[in-house]
Amino acid sequence: MSSCSVPYQHTESYLASKHNCSARITAVTVSFDGEGDSGQIEEIAVVPEGEDTRLDVLVDAVTARWTDCEIVSERTPLRDVIEQVCYVALAETKGGWENNEGAFGDFRFDVANRTLTLEFNGRYMSTEYSEHSWTEEA
């Protein structure tokens, strides 16, 4: 992650805003999965069901350009803002989550309570060594 990156802010406000037509969304669950040096967002689900088209509404998002760290504001689909919030949170709290055996989990946006919760499941490989020897008595 670039040292000049600016995390998306106020995502819950975007979700609750009548201005961007997302007022009916009460919760969002973002599922992710990764392993073997590759990871991605698998699904974005909203509550109530059937309101997922509201994630295509354009919102103003403030970001830092990778090339020169200039702060820019751009109209971006809400879905993309939510994805980026999750990727930034994963990078900041669980860097390398997609490497080796990887990890999976969910982000839960609770719009009414303005909270974001990460449920994280890290995979790991474990080995257990044991050795037994028997000698036949003569």
mmCIF file of C-alpha atoms in Angstrom:
data_model
loop_
_atom_site.group_PDB
_atom_site.id
_atom_site.type_symbol
_atom_site.label_atom_id
_atom_site.label_comp_id
_atom_site.label_asym_id
_atom_site.label_seq_id
_atom_site.Cartn_x
_atom_site.Cartn_y
_atom_site.Cartn_z
ATOM 1 C CA MET A 1 0.000 0.000 0.000
ATOM 2 C CA SER A 2 1.314 3.405 -0.876
ATOM 3 C CA SER A 3 2.330 5.648 1.978
ATOM 4 C CA CYS A 4 0.230 8.410 0.463
ATOM 5 C CA SER A 5 -2.992 6.425 0.235
ATOM 6 C CA VAL A 6 -6.095 8.014 1.707
ATOM 7 C CA PRO A 7 -8.691 5.550 2.986
ATOM 8 C CA TYR A 8 -12.239 6.052 1.861
ATOM 9 C CA GLN A 9 -14.101 7.760 4.652
ATOM 10 C CA HIS A 10 -17.709 7.883 5.757
ATOM 11 C CA THR A 11 -18.818 4.797 3.833
ATOM 12 C CA GLU A 12 -21.675 4.282 6.274
ATOM 13 C CA SER A 13 -22.836 7.830 5.505
ATOM 14 C CA TYR A 14 -22.916 6.994 1.810
ATOM 15 C CA LEU A 15 -24.986 3.926 2.549
ATOM 16 C CA ALA A 16 -27.490 5.839 4.654
ATOM 17 C CA SER A 17 -27.738 8.931 2.463
ATOM 18 C CA LYS A 18 -31.052 9.702 0.772
ATOM 19 C CA HIS A 19 -29.091 11.847 -1.668
ATOM 20 C CA ASN A 20 -27.533 8.768 -3.266
ATOM 21 C CA CYS A 21 -30.710 6.640 -3.116
ATOM 22 C CA SER A 22 -29.233 4.128 -0.669
ATOM 23 C CA ALA A 23 -31.552 4.936 2.224
ATOM 24 C CA ARG A 24 -33.176 1.509 2.178
ATOM 25 C CA ILE A 25 -29.919 -0.395 2.714
ATOM 26 C CA THR A 26 -29.600 -1.361 6.371
ATOM 27 C CA ALA A 27 -26.611 -3.704 6.160
ATOM 28 C CA VAL A 28 -23.925 -4.798 3.733
ATOM 29 C CA THR A 29 -21.861 -7.983 3.899
ATOM 30 C CA VAL A 30 -18.677 -8.210 1.862
ATOM 31 C CA SER A 31 -17.160 -11.685 1.526
ATOM 32 C CA PHE A 32 -13.500 -12.176 0.615
ATOM 33 C CA ASP A 33 -11.267 -15.180 -0.003
ATOM 34 C CA GLY A 34 -7.650 -15.626 -0.955
ATOM 35 C CA GLU A 35 -4.746 -18.047 -1.027
ATOM 36 C CA GLY A 36 -1.623 -18.779 -3.044
ATOM 37 C CA ASP A 37 -0.733 -15.075 -3.422
ATOM 38 C CA SER A 38 -4.124 -14.128 -4.842
ATOM 39 C CA GLY A 39 -7.179 -12.759 -3.084
ATOM 40 C CA GLN A 40 -10.379 -11.019 -4.010
ATOM 41 C CA ILE A 41 -13.777 -9.806 -2.939
ATOM 42 C CA GLU A 42 -16.145 -12.676 -3.672
ATOM 43 C CA GLU A 43 -19.537 -11.073 -3.067
ATOM 44 C CA ILE A 44 -21.260 -7.945 -1.829
ATOM 45 C CA ALA A 45 -24.717 -8.606 -0.375
ATOM 46 C CA VAL A 46 -27.151 -6.027 0.954
ATOM 47 C CA VAL A 47 -30.078 -6.097 3.364
ATOM 48 C CA PRO A 48 -32.829 -5.999 2.438
ATOM 49 C CA GLU A 49 -32.331 -8.355 -0.492
ATOM 50 C CA GLY A 50 -33.121 -6.892 -3.868
ATOM 51 C CA GLU A 51 -31.605 -3.490 -3.070
ATOM 52 C CA ASP A 52 -28.195 -4.316 -4.560
ATOM 53 C CA THR A 53 -28.787 -2.098 -7.608
ATOM 54 C CA ARG A 54 -28.400 0.832 -5.217
ATOM 55 C CA LEU A 55 -24.712 -0.061 -5.003
ATOM 56 C CA ASP A 56 -24.335 1.237 -8.566
ATOM 57 C CA VAL A 57 -25.200 4.799 -7.507
ATOM 58 C CA LEU A 58 -22.335 7.247 -8.030
ATOM 59 C CA VAL A 59 -20.914 8.896 -4.898
ATOM 60 C CA ASP A 60 -18.092 11.379 -4.352
ATOM 61 C CA ALA A 61 -15.017 9.488 -3.165
ATOM 62 C CA VAL A 62 -11.772 11.106 -2.025
ATOM 63 C CA THR A 63 -8.626 9.173 -2.898
ATOM 64 C CA ALA A 64 -4.917 9.695 -3.456
ATOM 65 C CA ARG A 65 -3.543 8.962 -6.921
ATOM 66 C CA TRP A 66 -0.836 6.298 -6.906
ATOM 67 C CA THR A 67 1.329 8.189 -9.381
ATOM 68 C CA ASP A 68 1.798 11.450 -7.477
ATOM 69 C CA CYS A 69 -0.204 11.190 -4.222
ATOM 70 C CA GLU A 70 -2.433 14.073 -5.265
ATOM 71 C CA ILE A 71 -5.763 14.055 -3.427
ATOM 72 C CA VAL A 72 -8.635 13.788 -5.897
ATOM 73 C CA SER A 73 -12.379 13.592 -5.608
ATOM 74 C CA GLU A 74 -14.167 11.502 -8.181
ATOM 75 C CA ARG A 75 -17.612 10.093 -8.820
ATOM 76 C CA THR A 76 -17.393 6.376 -8.149
ATOM 77 C CA PRO A 77 -19.999 3.624 -7.850
ATOM 78 C CA LEU A 78 -20.790 2.955 -4.195
ATOM 79 C CA ARG A 79 -19.926 -0.724 -4.804
ATOM 80 C CA ASP A 80 -16.342 0.268 -5.698
ATOM 81 C CA VAL A 81 -16.023 2.497 -2.622
ATOM 82 C CA ILE A 82 -17.144 -0.362 -0.375
ATOM 83 C CA GLU A 83 -14.660 -2.742 -2.039
ATOM 84 C CA GLN A 84 -11.804 -0.294 -1.575
ATOM 85 C CA VAL A 85 -12.671 0.274 2.089
ATOM 86 C CA CYS A 86 -12.442 -3.492 2.604
ATOM 87 C CA TYR A 87 -9.154 -3.864 0.715
ATOM 88 C CA VAL A 88 -7.595 -0.997 2.694
ATOM 89 C CA ALA A 89 -8.840 -2.446 6.005
ATOM 90 C CA LEU A 90 -7.426 -5.876 5.107
ATOM 91 C CA ALA A 91 -4.072 -4.396 4.116
ATOM 92 C CA GLU A 92 -3.860 -2.363 7.319
ATOM 93 C CA THR A 93 -5.000 -5.054 9.754
ATOM 94 C CA LYS A 94 -4.154 -8.386 8.107
ATOM 95 C CA GLY A 95 -1.426 -7.628 5.561
ATOM 96 C CA GLY A 96 -0.582 -10.708 3.498
ATOM 97 C CA TRP A 97 -4.017 -12.259 4.045
ATOM 98 C CA GLU A 98 -3.966 -13.619 0.503
ATOM 99 C CA ASN A 99 -0.550 -15.305 0.714
ATOM 100 C CA ASN A 100 0.238 -18.993 1.139
ATOM 101 C CA GLU A 101 -2.753 -20.773 2.707
ATOM 102 C CA GLY A 102 -4.549 -17.420 2.770
ATOM 103 C CA ALA A 103 -7.668 -16.376 4.567
ATOM 104 C CA PHE A 104 -11.374 -15.788 4.132
ATOM 105 C CA GLY A 105 -14.059 -13.876 5.918
ATOM 106 C CA ASP A 106 -16.656 -11.140 5.881
ATOM 107 C CA PHE A 107 -16.937 -7.446 6.483
ATOM 108 C CA ARG A 108 -20.258 -6.386 7.960
ATOM 109 C CA PHE A 109 -21.436 -2.801 7.558
ATOM 110 C CA ASP A 110 -24.216 -1.997 10.047
ATOM 111 C CA VAL A 111 -25.645 1.211 8.611
ATOM 112 C CA ALA A 112 -27.879 2.156 11.562
ATOM 113 C CA ASN A 113 -25.069 1.764 14.106
ATOM 114 C CA ARG A 114 -22.421 3.125 11.700
ATOM 115 C CA THR A 115 -20.063 0.225 12.369
ATOM 116 C CA LEU A 116 -17.821 -1.930 10.240
ATOM 117 C CA THR A 117 -16.873 -5.354 11.605
ATOM 118 C CA LEU A 118 -14.264 -7.712 10.163
ATOM 119 C CA GLU A 119 -14.747 -11.461 10.680
ATOM 120 C CA PHE A 120 -11.377 -12.963 9.694
ATOM 121 C CA ASN A 121 -10.384 -16.613 9.282
ATOM 122 C CA GLY A 122 -6.687 -17.183 8.639
ATOM 123 C CA ARG A 123 -5.715 -20.505 7.146
ATOM 124 C CA TYR A 124 -2.530 -22.241 8.187
ATOM 125 C CA MET A 125 -0.813 -25.522 7.518
ATOM 126 C CA SER A 126 0.116 -27.615 10.474
ATOM 127 C CA THR A 127 2.208 -30.724 10.770
ATOM 128 C CA GLU A 128 2.576 -33.108 13.637
ATOM 129 C CA TYR A 129 5.561 -35.427 13.734
ATOM 130 C CA SER A 130 5.779 -38.602 15.700
ATOM 131 C CA GLU A 131 7.990 -41.633 15.506
ATOM 132 C CA HIS A 132 7.548 -45.120 16.918
ATOM 133 C CA SER A 133 10.109 -47.899 17.052
ATOM 134 C CA TRP A 134 9.625 -51.493 18.048
ATOM 135 C CA THR A 135 12.318 -54.021 18.611
ATOM 136 C CA GLU A 136 11.608 -57.701 18.593
ATOM 137 C CA GLU A 137 13.112 -59.438 21.582
ATOM 138 C CA ALA A 138 15.183 -62.479 20.764
#
